[in-house]
Amino acid sequence: MAYPMLARRAYGATGDGATLGRPKWLGGGCHGLSSSSGMPRVEVNRTLCKVLALADAVTFAYLSRTGLCRRPVRRPIVQVLRTRTARSASMDETHAPPSLLVDFHNHFVGPGFPLTNLERLPAAQRPLWEGINARLADPDALIASIELSGISARVISAPPEFIEDSDGNVPADIYPRINDAVAELVSRHPGRLYGLASVDAYGGERGTRELDRAVNQLGLRGIFMPSAKGDLLPSTAEARPTLAAAAALGVPVFLHPVEDTQLFQRFSAFGRLGVRLTRGTINSAALFAMMESGVFEDCPGLRVVVTALALGGLLLAGTVGDGGKLHAGTPPPMRRHVYVDTTGMHPAIVRSAVDLLGADHVLLGTDWPVIVEEEVRPRLQDRMDSLVMRRQTN
């Protein structure tokens, strides 16, 4: 998924990048929802800025001049996934893609955890996934892929579906071990890798405690959350503590597709397209559940990233009939909560995502190693040029 996307900006209190003021759009964590883990509410949403302001110092100036970005340029301080050492990215008035390209959507499990996903796959798909699994467990392949793709860094996450048992469960002790392993790998490749926390997102307070540890002690930058667990969606009471914790910590939630059992049974006859339809449908349903249940109103500090597989749902939410609740013109608080990546890098995906939510709510992502994208930078340039030309001719 590949477009350098603009997140909402945090502006320096002095205007020179020396300090960060609290973004006006941040808000608090959750109204009436708090975690018993005792997590402090962050004074400045540093982590969200680091993860969502993805490699767009150049792009912000570029798109602002061409009308793709609606907000005026006010010397924004772009936090490009900084380490704990203070750094800021300044604006560069060029037409090239950003000098830093950070891929938000990537998966890695590591060699210490047996992968179980092959057991549930049809025989015809196993050769493909054997290769994917090999990359999921190989840190050298992960690092080499950064150079091969022409990007600057990857944000990695470990989906539970790769390691769960036949009943869809993951042993409770696995999540801390995965987070420890991810943090250790990230520490060996600063500026090249960033990690999202793995927790039992539908496990109530147990998940919030591990999220607190992963963010505050290990330095991970967000949370990976499956779109569903069995019949549970993010709107359920079981998931609320996790969402409250993410909002209080100021970290984004990566709401990732899964294969819903009932949908999979209905659509599996369509092959790989059926699998994608299943996953895209549940990704959309998870977002709808949050929109309709009051999660975003209760958690004004919550930020959620869905994949491009949910683009159909986003279109329904933003354009069809009286459902136009989520589009580029939607005022806070709704639009500010939702971001989408650009899996597949197809021009139609990028155009639709930008037109619907605005360029500041679209993230670069490739779904590595499920999808292996090469030459991301020149392809990204093509997407940017086509967007600009289309706006200029309209």
CSV table of C-alpha atoms in Angstrom, one decimal:
chain,number,residue,atom,x,y,z
A,1,MET,CA,0.0,0.0,0.0
A,2,ALA,CA,1.8,3.0,-1.1
A,3,TYR,CA,1.1,6.6,-0.7
A,4,PRO,CA,3.0,8.9,1.7
A,5,MET,CA,0.2,9.9,3.8
A,6,LEU,CA,-0.4,13.0,5.8
A,7,ALA,CA,-1.6,12.7,9.3
A,8,ARG,CA,-2.9,15.6,11.3
A,9,ARG,CA,-0.1,17.9,12.4
A,10,ALA,CA,1.4,18.8,15.7
A,11,TYR,CA,2.8,22.3,15.7
A,12,GLY,CA,5.8,23.4,17.5
A,13,ALA,CA,5.1,25.7,20.4
A,14,THR,CA,7.9,28.0,19.2
A,15,GLY,CA,7.3,27.3,15.5
A,16,ASP,CA,10.9,26.1,14.9
A,17,GLY,CA,10.6,22.4,15.7
A,18,ALA,CA,12.2,22.7,19.1
A,19,THR,CA,9.1,21.7,21.0
A,20,LEU,CA,5.7,20.1,20.4
A,21,GLY,CA,2.5,21.7,21.5
A,22,ARG,CA,-0.5,19.6,22.3
A,23,PRO,CA,-2.4,19.1,19.0
A,24,LYS,CA,-5.9,20.7,19.2
A,25,TRP,CA,-7.3,17.6,17.5
A,26,LEU,CA,-6.0,15.2,20.1
A,27,GLY,CA,-8.7,15.5,22.7
A,28,GLY,CA,-8.7,13.1,25.7
A,29,GLY,CA,-8.8,9.4,26.0
A,30,CYS,CA,-12.3,8.0,26.6
A,31,HIS,CA,-15.2,9.7,28.4
A,32,GLY,CA,-16.4,7.5,31.2
A,33,LEU,CA,-13.9,4.8,30.2
A,34,SER,CA,-10.7,4.2,32.1
A,35,SER,CA,-8.3,1.4,32.6
A,36,SER,CA,-7.5,-0.1,36.0
A,37,SER,CA,-3.9,-0.4,34.9
A,38,GLY,CA,-3.3,3.1,36.0
A,39,MET,CA,-1.9,4.3,32.7
A,40,PRO,CA,-1.2,8.0,32.6
A,41,ARG,CA,-2.8,10.1,30.0
A,42,VAL,CA,-0.1,11.5,27.7
A,43,GLU,CA,0.5,15.2,27.8
A,44,VAL,CA,1.5,15.3,24.2
A,45,ASN,CA,0.5,12.7,21.7
A,46,ARG,CA,4.0,12.0,20.6
A,47,THR,CA,3.4,8.4,19.6
A,48,LEU,CA,0.5,9.1,17.4
A,49,CYS,CA,2.4,11.8,15.6
A,50,LYS,CA,5.3,9.4,15.2
A,51,VAL,CA,3.3,6.7,13.6
A,52,LEU,CA,0.7,8.6,11.6
A,53,ALA,CA,2.8,11.4,10.3
A,54,LEU,CA,4.4,9.0,7.9
A,55,ALA,CA,7.2,10.3,5.8
A,56,ASP,CA,5.3,13.3,4.4
A,57,ALA,CA,7.4,16.4,5.0
A,58,VAL,CA,7.8,16.9,1.3
A,59,THR,CA,4.4,15.7,0.4
A,60,PHE,CA,2.6,18.1,2.7
A,61,ALA,CA,4.1,21.1,0.9
A,62,TYR,CA,3.6,19.4,-2.5
A,63,LEU,CA,0.0,18.7,-2.0
A,64,SER,CA,-0.8,22.0,-0.3
A,65,ARG,CA,0.3,23.9,-3.3
A,66,THR,CA,-1.7,21.7,-5.7
A,67,GLY,CA,-4.9,21.7,-3.7
A,68,LEU,CA,-4.9,18.1,-2.5
A,69,CYS,CA,-4.5,19.1,1.1
A,70,ARG,CA,-7.2,21.5,2.4
A,71,ARG,CA,-5.4,23.0,5.4
A,72,PRO,CA,-3.1,26.0,5.0
A,73,VAL,CA,0.6,25.5,5.5
A,74,ARG,CA,1.7,26.9,8.9
A,75,ARG,CA,5.2,25.6,9.1
A,76,PRO,CA,4.1,22.2,10.5
A,77,ILE,CA,6.4,20.2,12.6
A,78,VAL,CA,6.3,16.7,11.1
A,79,GLN,CA,7.2,14.0,13.5
A,80,VAL,CA,8.4,11.2,11.2
A,81,LEU,CA,8.4,8.2,13.5
A,82,ARG,CA,11.1,9.7,15.7
A,83,THR,CA,13.1,7.8,18.2
A,84,ARG,CA,13.0,9.1,21.8
A,85,THR,CA,15.9,11.4,20.8
A,86,ALA,CA,14.3,14.7,19.7
A,87,ARG,CA,14.3,15.1,16.0
A,88,SER,CA,12.0,16.8,13.6
A,89,ALA,CA,11.5,16.9,9.8
A,90,SER,CA,11.4,20.2,8.0
A,91,MET,CA,9.6,21.0,4.9
A,92,ASP,CA,11.3,20.7,1.5
A,93,GLU,CA,9.7,22.5,-1.4
A,94,THR,CA,10.3,19.9,-4.1
A,95,HIS,CA,8.0,17.8,-6.2
A,96,ALA,CA,9.7,14.5,-5.4
A,97,PRO,CA,8.2,12.0,-3.0
A,98,PRO,CA,9.2,12.4,0.6
A,99,SER,CA,12.8,11.6,1.4
A,100,LEU,CA,11.5,9.2,4.0
A,101,LEU,CA,8.9,6.6,3.1
A,102,VAL,CA,7.6,4.6,6.0
A,103,ASP,CA,5.4,1.5,5.3
A,104,PHE,CA,2.8,1.2,8.0
A,105,HIS,CA,1.3,-2.2,7.1
A,106,ASN,CA,3.8,-5.1,7.5
A,107,HIS,CA,3.8,-8.4,9.4
A,108,PHE,CA,6.5,-10.2,11.2
A,109,VAL,CA,6.4,-13.0,13.8
A,110,GLY,CA,10.0,-14.1,14.1
A,111,PRO,CA,11.7,-17.5,14.4
A,112,GLY,CA,10.7,-18.2,18.0
A,113,PHE,CA,7.0,-18.8,17.4
A,114,PRO,CA,5.6,-21.7,15.5
A,115,LEU,CA,3.2,-20.6,12.7
A,116,THR,CA,-0.1,-22.5,12.6
A,117,ASN,CA,-1.8,-20.9,9.6
A,118,LEU,CA,-0.9,-23.6,7.1
A,119,GLU,CA,-3.0,-26.1,8.9
A,120,ARG,CA,-6.2,-24.2,7.9
A,121,LEU,CA,-5.3,-23.5,4.3
A,122,PRO,CA,-6.5,-25.4,1.3
A,123,ALA,CA,-3.8,-27.6,-0.3
A,124,ALA,CA,-3.6,-25.4,-3.4
A,125,GLN,CA,-2.7,-22.3,-1.3
A,126,ARG,CA,0.0,-23.9,0.9
A,127,PRO,CA,3.0,-23.5,-1.5
A,128,LEU,CA,2.3,-19.7,-1.7
A,129,TRP,CA,2.0,-19.4,2.1
A,130,GLU,CA,5.1,-21.5,2.8
A,131,GLY,CA,7.1,-18.8,1.1
A,132,ILE,CA,5.2,-16.1,3.0
A,133,ASN,CA,5.7,-17.9,6.3
A,134,ALA,CA,9.5,-18.2,5.6
A,135,ARG,CA,9.6,-14.4,5.3
A,136,LEU,CA,7.5,-13.9,8.4
A,137,ALA,CA,10.1,-15.7,10.5
A,138,ASP,CA,13.2,-14.4,8.9
A,139,PRO,CA,14.6,-11.0,10.3
A,140,ASP,CA,17.2,-10.9,7.6
A,141,ALA,CA,14.5,-11.1,4.9
A,142,LEU,CA,12.6,-8.3,6.7
A,143,ILE,CA,15.6,-5.9,6.7
A,144,ALA,CA,16.6,-6.8,3.1
A,145,SER,CA,13.1,-6.0,1.9
A,146,ILE,CA,13.4,-2.4,3.1
A,147,GLU,CA,16.2,-1.8,0.6
A,148,LEU,CA,14.5,-3.9,-2.1
A,149,SER,CA,11.3,-1.9,-1.9
A,150,GLY,CA,13.1,1.5,-1.9
A,151,ILE,CA,11.5,2.6,1.4
A,152,SER,CA,13.0,3.9,4.6
A,153,ALA,CA,11.4,1.8,7.3
A,154,ARG,CA,8.6,-0.6,8.1
A,155,VAL,CA,6.1,-0.7,11.0
A,156,ILE,CA,5.7,-4.4,11.9
A,157,SER,CA,2.9,-6.3,13.6
A,158,ALA,CA,2.2,-9.9,14.4
A,159,PRO,CA,-1.4,-11.0,13.6
A,160,PRO,CA,-2.7,-13.6,16.0
A,161,GLU,CA,-4.2,-15.6,13.1
A,162,PHE,CA,-0.7,-16.7,12.2
A,163,ILE,CA,-0.1,-18.4,15.6
A,164,GLU,CA,-3.6,-19.2,17.0
A,165,ASP,CA,-4.8,-22.8,17.6
A,166,SER,CA,-7.6,-24.5,15.8
A,167,ASP,CA,-10.2,-22.8,18.1
A,168,GLY,CA,-8.8,-19.4,17.4
A,169,ASN,CA,-7.1,-18.9,20.7
A,170,VAL,CA,-3.6,-17.7,21.5
A,171,PRO,CA,-1.9,-18.7,24.8
A,172,ALA,CA,-1.8,-15.7,27.1
A,173,ASP,CA,1.9,-15.8,27.6
A,174,ILE,CA,2.6,-15.5,23.9
A,175,TYR,CA,1.6,-11.9,23.6
A,176,PRO,CA,4.3,-10.6,26.0
A,177,ARG,CA,6.9,-12.8,24.4
A,178,ILE,CA,6.1,-11.5,20.9
A,179,ASN,CA,6.2,-7.9,22.1
A,180,ASP,CA,9.6,-8.5,23.8
A,181,ALA,CA,10.9,-10.1,20.6
A,182,VAL,CA,9.6,-7.2,18.4
A,183,ALA,CA,11.0,-4.6,20.7
A,184,GLU,CA,14.4,-6.3,20.7
A,185,LEU,CA,14.5,-6.5,16.9
A,186,VAL,CA,13.4,-2.9,16.6
A,187,SER,CA,16.2,-1.8,19.0
A,188,ARG,CA,18.7,-3.4,16.7
A,189,HIS,CA,17.5,-1.5,13.7
A,190,PRO,CA,16.6,2.0,14.9
A,191,GLY,CA,15.0,4.2,12.2
A,192,ARG,CA,14.4,1.1,10.0
A,193,LEU,CA,11.8,-0.8,12.1
A,194,TYR,CA,9.0,0.3,14.4
A,195,GLY,CA,6.7,-2.1,16.2
A,196,LEU,CA,3.0,-2.4,17.1
A,197,ALA,CA,2.0,-4.2,20.2
A,198,SER,CA,0.2,-7.6,20.1
A,199,VAL,CA,-2.4,-8.0,22.9
A,200,ASP,CA,-5.6,-9.9,23.5
A,201,ALA,CA,-7.6,-7.0,22.3
A,202,TYR,CA,-10.9,-8.6,23.2
A,203,GLY,CA,-9.6,-9.8,26.6
A,204,GLY,CA,-10.6,-6.8,28.8
A,205,GLU,CA,-8.2,-5.5,31.4
A,206,ARG,CA,-5.7,-8.3,30.6
A,207,GLY,CA,-5.1,-6.7,27.2
A,208,THR,CA,-4.8,-3.2,28.6
A,209,ARG,CA,-2.0,-4.2,31.0
A,210,GLU,CA,0.1,-5.7,28.3
A,211,LEU,CA,-0.6,-2.7,26.0
A,212,ASP,CA,0.6,-0.4,28.8
A,213,ARG,CA,3.8,-2.4,29.2
A,214,ALA,CA,4.4,-2.6,25.5
A,215,VAL,CA,4.1,1.1,25.0
A,216,ASN,CA,5.5,2.6,28.2
A,217,GLN,CA,8.3,0.0,28.8
A,218,LEU,CA,9.1,-1.5,25.4
A,219,GLY,CA,8.5,1.7,23.3
A,220,LEU,CA,6.1,0.1,20.8
A,221,ARG,CA,4.2,2.6,18.8
A,222,GLY,CA,0.6,1.4,18.6
A,223,ILE,CA,-1.6,-1.7,18.8
A,224,PHE,CA,-2.6,-4.4,16.3
A,225,MET,CA,-6.3,-5.3,16.7
A,226,PRO,CA,-8.1,-8.0,14.7
A,227,SER,CA,-11.4,-6.7,13.3
A,228,ALA,CA,-13.3,-9.5,15.1
A,229,LYS,CA,-12.8,-12.4,17.4
A,230,GLY,CA,-15.5,-15.0,16.9
A,231,ASP,CA,-18.7,-13.0,17.2
A,232,LEU,CA,-17.1,-10.1,18.9
A,233,LEU,CA,-16.6,-6.8,17.2
A,234,PRO,CA,-14.7,-3.7,18.5
A,235,SER,CA,-18.0,-2.2,19.7
A,236,THR,CA,-18.4,-4.9,22.3
A,237,ALA,CA,-17.8,-4.5,26.0
A,238,GLU,CA,-14.9,-7.0,25.8
A,239,ALA,CA,-13.0,-4.6,23.5
A,240,ARG,CA,-13.8,-1.3,25.2
A,241,PRO,CA,-10.9,-1.5,27.7
A,242,THR,CA,-8.4,-1.9,25.0
A,243,LEU,CA,-9.7,1.0,23.0
A,244,ALA,CA,-9.9,3.1,26.1
A,245,ALA,CA,-6.2,2.3,26.8
A,246,ALA,CA,-5.1,3.1,23.3
A,247,ALA,CA,-6.9,6.4,23.4
A,248,ALA,CA,-5.4,7.2,26.9
A,249,LEU,CA,-1.9,6.3,25.7
A,250,GLY,CA,-2.3,8.3,22.5
A,251,VAL,CA,-1.4,5.3,20.2
A,252,PRO,CA,-3.2,4.3,17.0
A,253,VAL,CA,-5.1,1.1,16.6
A,254,PHE,CA,-4.4,-0.9,13.5
A,255,LEU,CA,-7.8,-2.5,12.8
A,256,HIS,CA,-6.8,-5.5,10.6
A,257,PRO,CA,-9.0,-7.8,8.5
A,258,VAL,CA,-9.7,-11.4,9.5
A,259,GLU,CA,-11.5,-14.3,7.9
A,260,ASP,CA,-14.9,-14.4,9.5
A,261,THR,CA,-16.0,-18.1,9.6
A,262,GLN,CA,-19.5,-17.6,8.3
A,263,LEU,CA,-18.5,-15.2,5.6
A,264,PHE,CA,-15.6,-17.5,4.6
A,265,GLN,CA,-18.0,-20.4,4.2
A,266,ARG,CA,-20.2,-18.4,1.9
A,267,PHE,CA,-17.4,-16.7,-0.2
A,268,SER,CA,-14.7,-19.4,-0.3
A,269,ALA,CA,-16.0,-20.8,-3.5
A,270,PHE,CA,-14.7,-17.6,-5.2
A,271,GLY,CA,-11.1,-18.4,-4.4
A,272,ARG,CA,-8.7,-15.7,-3.4
A,273,LEU,CA,-11.2,-13.0,-4.4
A,274,GLY,CA,-13.6,-14.6,-2.0
A,275,VAL,CA,-11.1,-14.5,0.8
A,276,ARG,CA,-10.4,-10.8,0.1
A,277,LEU,CA,-14.1,-10.1,0.1
A,278,THR,CA,-14.5,-11.9,3.4
A,279,ARG,CA,-11.7,-9.9,5.0
A,280,GLY,CA,-12.8,-6.6,3.5
A,281,THR,CA,-16.3,-7.1,4.7
A,282,ILE,CA,-15.4,-7.8,8.3
A,283,ASN,CA,-12.9,-4.9,8.2
A,284,SER,CA,-15.7,-2.6,7.1
A,285,ALA,CA,-18.1,-4.1,9.7
A,286,ALA,CA,-15.6,-3.5,12.5
A,287,LEU,CA,-15.4,0.2,11.5
A,288,PHE,CA,-19.2,0.5,11.2
A,289,ALA,CA,-19.6,-1.1,14.6
A,290,MET,CA,-17.3,1.6,16.2
A,291,MET,CA,-19.1,4.4,14.3
A,292,GLU,CA,-22.6,3.3,15.3
A,293,SER,CA,-21.9,2.3,18.9
A,294,GLY,CA,-20.6,5.6,20.1
A,295,VAL,CA,-17.0,4.4,20.5
A,296,PHE,CA,-15.5,7.5,18.9
A,297,GLU,CA,-17.7,9.8,20.9
A,298,ASP,CA,-16.7,8.1,24.1
A,299,CYS,CA,-13.0,8.1,23.0
A,300,PRO,CA,-12.2,11.4,21.4
A,301,GLY,CA,-8.5,10.6,21.4
A,302,LEU,CA,-8.9,7.3,19.5
A,303,ARG,CA,-7.3,6.9,16.1
A,304,VAL,CA,-8.0,3.8,14.0
A,305,VAL,CA,-6.3,2.7,10.8
A,306,VAL,CA,-8.2,0.3,8.5
A,307,THR,CA,-6.8,-1.3,5.3
A,308,ALA,CA,-7.7,-0.7,1.7
A,309,LEU,CA,-9.8,-3.8,1.8
A,310,ALA,CA,-12.3,-1.7,3.8
A,311,LEU,CA,-12.6,0.9,1.1
A,312,GLY,CA,-16.0,-0.4,0.0
A,313,GLY,CA,-17.3,0.1,3.5
A,314,LEU,CA,-15.7,3.6,3.6
A,315,LEU,CA,-17.5,4.4,0.3
A,316,LEU,CA,-20.8,3.2,1.8
A,317,ALA,CA,-20.2,5.3,4.9
A,318,GLY,CA,-19.3,8.4,3.0
A,319,THR,CA,-21.3,8.5,-0.2
A,320,VAL,CA,-24.4,6.3,-0.4
A,321,GLY,CA,-27.8,7.6,0.4
A,322,ASP,CA,-28.2,9.2,3.8
A,323,GLY,CA,-25.1,7.4,5.1
A,324,GLY,CA,-22.6,10.2,4.2
A,325,LYS,CA,-21.0,10.2,7.7
A,326,LEU,CA,-17.4,9.8,6.7
A,327,HIS,CA,-15.8,11.8,4.0
A,328,ALA,CA,-13.3,14.5,3.4
A,329,GLY,CA,-15.7,17.2,4.4
A,330,THR,CA,-16.9,15.5,7.6
A,331,PRO,CA,-16.0,17.8,10.5
A,332,PRO,CA,-14.6,16.5,13.8
A,333,PRO,CA,-15.1,14.4,15.7
A,334,MET,CA,-15.9,11.6,13.2
A,335,ARG,CA,-13.4,11.9,10.4
A,336,ARG,CA,-10.4,12.6,12.6
A,337,HIS,CA,-10.6,9.1,14.1
A,338,VAL,CA,-10.3,7.1,10.8
A,339,TYR,CA,-7.3,6.5,8.5
A,340,VAL,CA,-6.9,4.1,5.7
A,341,ASP,CA,-3.9,2.5,4.0
A,342,THR,CA,-3.4,1.8,0.3
A,343,THR,CA,-2.8,-2.0,0.0
A,344,GLY,CA,-2.0,-2.8,-3.6
A,345,MET,CA,-0.9,0.7,-4.7
A,346,HIS,CA,-3.4,0.7,-7.4
A,347,PRO,CA,-4.1,4.3,-8.7
A,348,ALA,CA,-7.9,3.8,-8.2
A,349,ILE,CA,-7.4,2.9,-4.6
A,350,VAL,CA,-5.2,5.9,-3.9
A,351,ARG,CA,-7.6,8.3,-5.7
A,352,SER,CA,-10.6,6.9,-3.9
A,353,ALA,CA,-9.0,7.0,-0.5
A,354,VAL,CA,-7.7,10.6,-1.0
A,355,ASP,CA,-11.0,11.8,-2.4
A,356,LEU,CA,-13.0,10.2,0.3
A,357,LEU,CA,-11.0,10.9,3.5
A,358,GLY,CA,-8.4,13.5,2.4
A,359,ALA,CA,-4.7,13.0,1.8
A,360,ASP,CA,-4.0,13.6,5.4
A,361,HIS,CA,-5.9,10.4,6.4
A,362,VAL,CA,-4.3,7.9,3.9
A,363,LEU,CA,-1.2,5.9,5.0
A,364,LEU,CA,1.5,4.2,3.0
A,365,GLY,CA,1.3,0.4,3.3
A,366,THR,CA,2.2,-2.7,1.4
A,367,ASP,CA,1.1,-5.7,3.5
A,368,TRP,CA,4.6,-7.2,3.4
A,369,PRO,CA,5.3,-10.1,3.2
A,370,VAL,CA,1.9,-11.2,1.9
A,371,ILE,CA,2.4,-8.7,-0.9
A,372,VAL,CA,6.0,-7.9,-1.9
A,373,GLU,CA,6.1,-4.5,-3.6
A,374,GLU,CA,9.2,-3.3,-5.4
A,375,GLU,CA,10.2,0.2,-6.7
A,376,VAL,CA,7.8,1.9,-4.4
A,377,ARG,CA,9.3,5.4,-4.8
A,378,PRO,CA,8.8,5.8,-8.6
A,379,ARG,CA,5.4,4.2,-8.4
A,380,LEU,CA,4.5,6.6,-5.6
A,381,GLN,CA,5.7,9.5,-7.8
A,382,ASP,CA,3.3,8.4,-10.5
A,383,ARG,CA,0.4,8.3,-8.1
A,384,MET,CA,1.2,11.7,-6.8
A,385,ASP,CA,1.5,13.2,-10.3
A,386,SER,CA,-1.7,11.7,-11.5
A,387,LEU,CA,-3.6,13.0,-8.4
A,388,VAL,CA,-2.2,16.5,-8.9
A,389,MET,CA,-3.0,16.5,-12.7
A,390,ARG,CA,-6.5,15.4,-12.1
A,391,ARG,CA,-7.1,18.1,-9.5
A,392,GLN,CA,-5.6,20.8,-11.8
A,393,THR,CA,-7.9,19.8,-14.7
A,394,ASN,CA,-11.1,19.7,-12.6
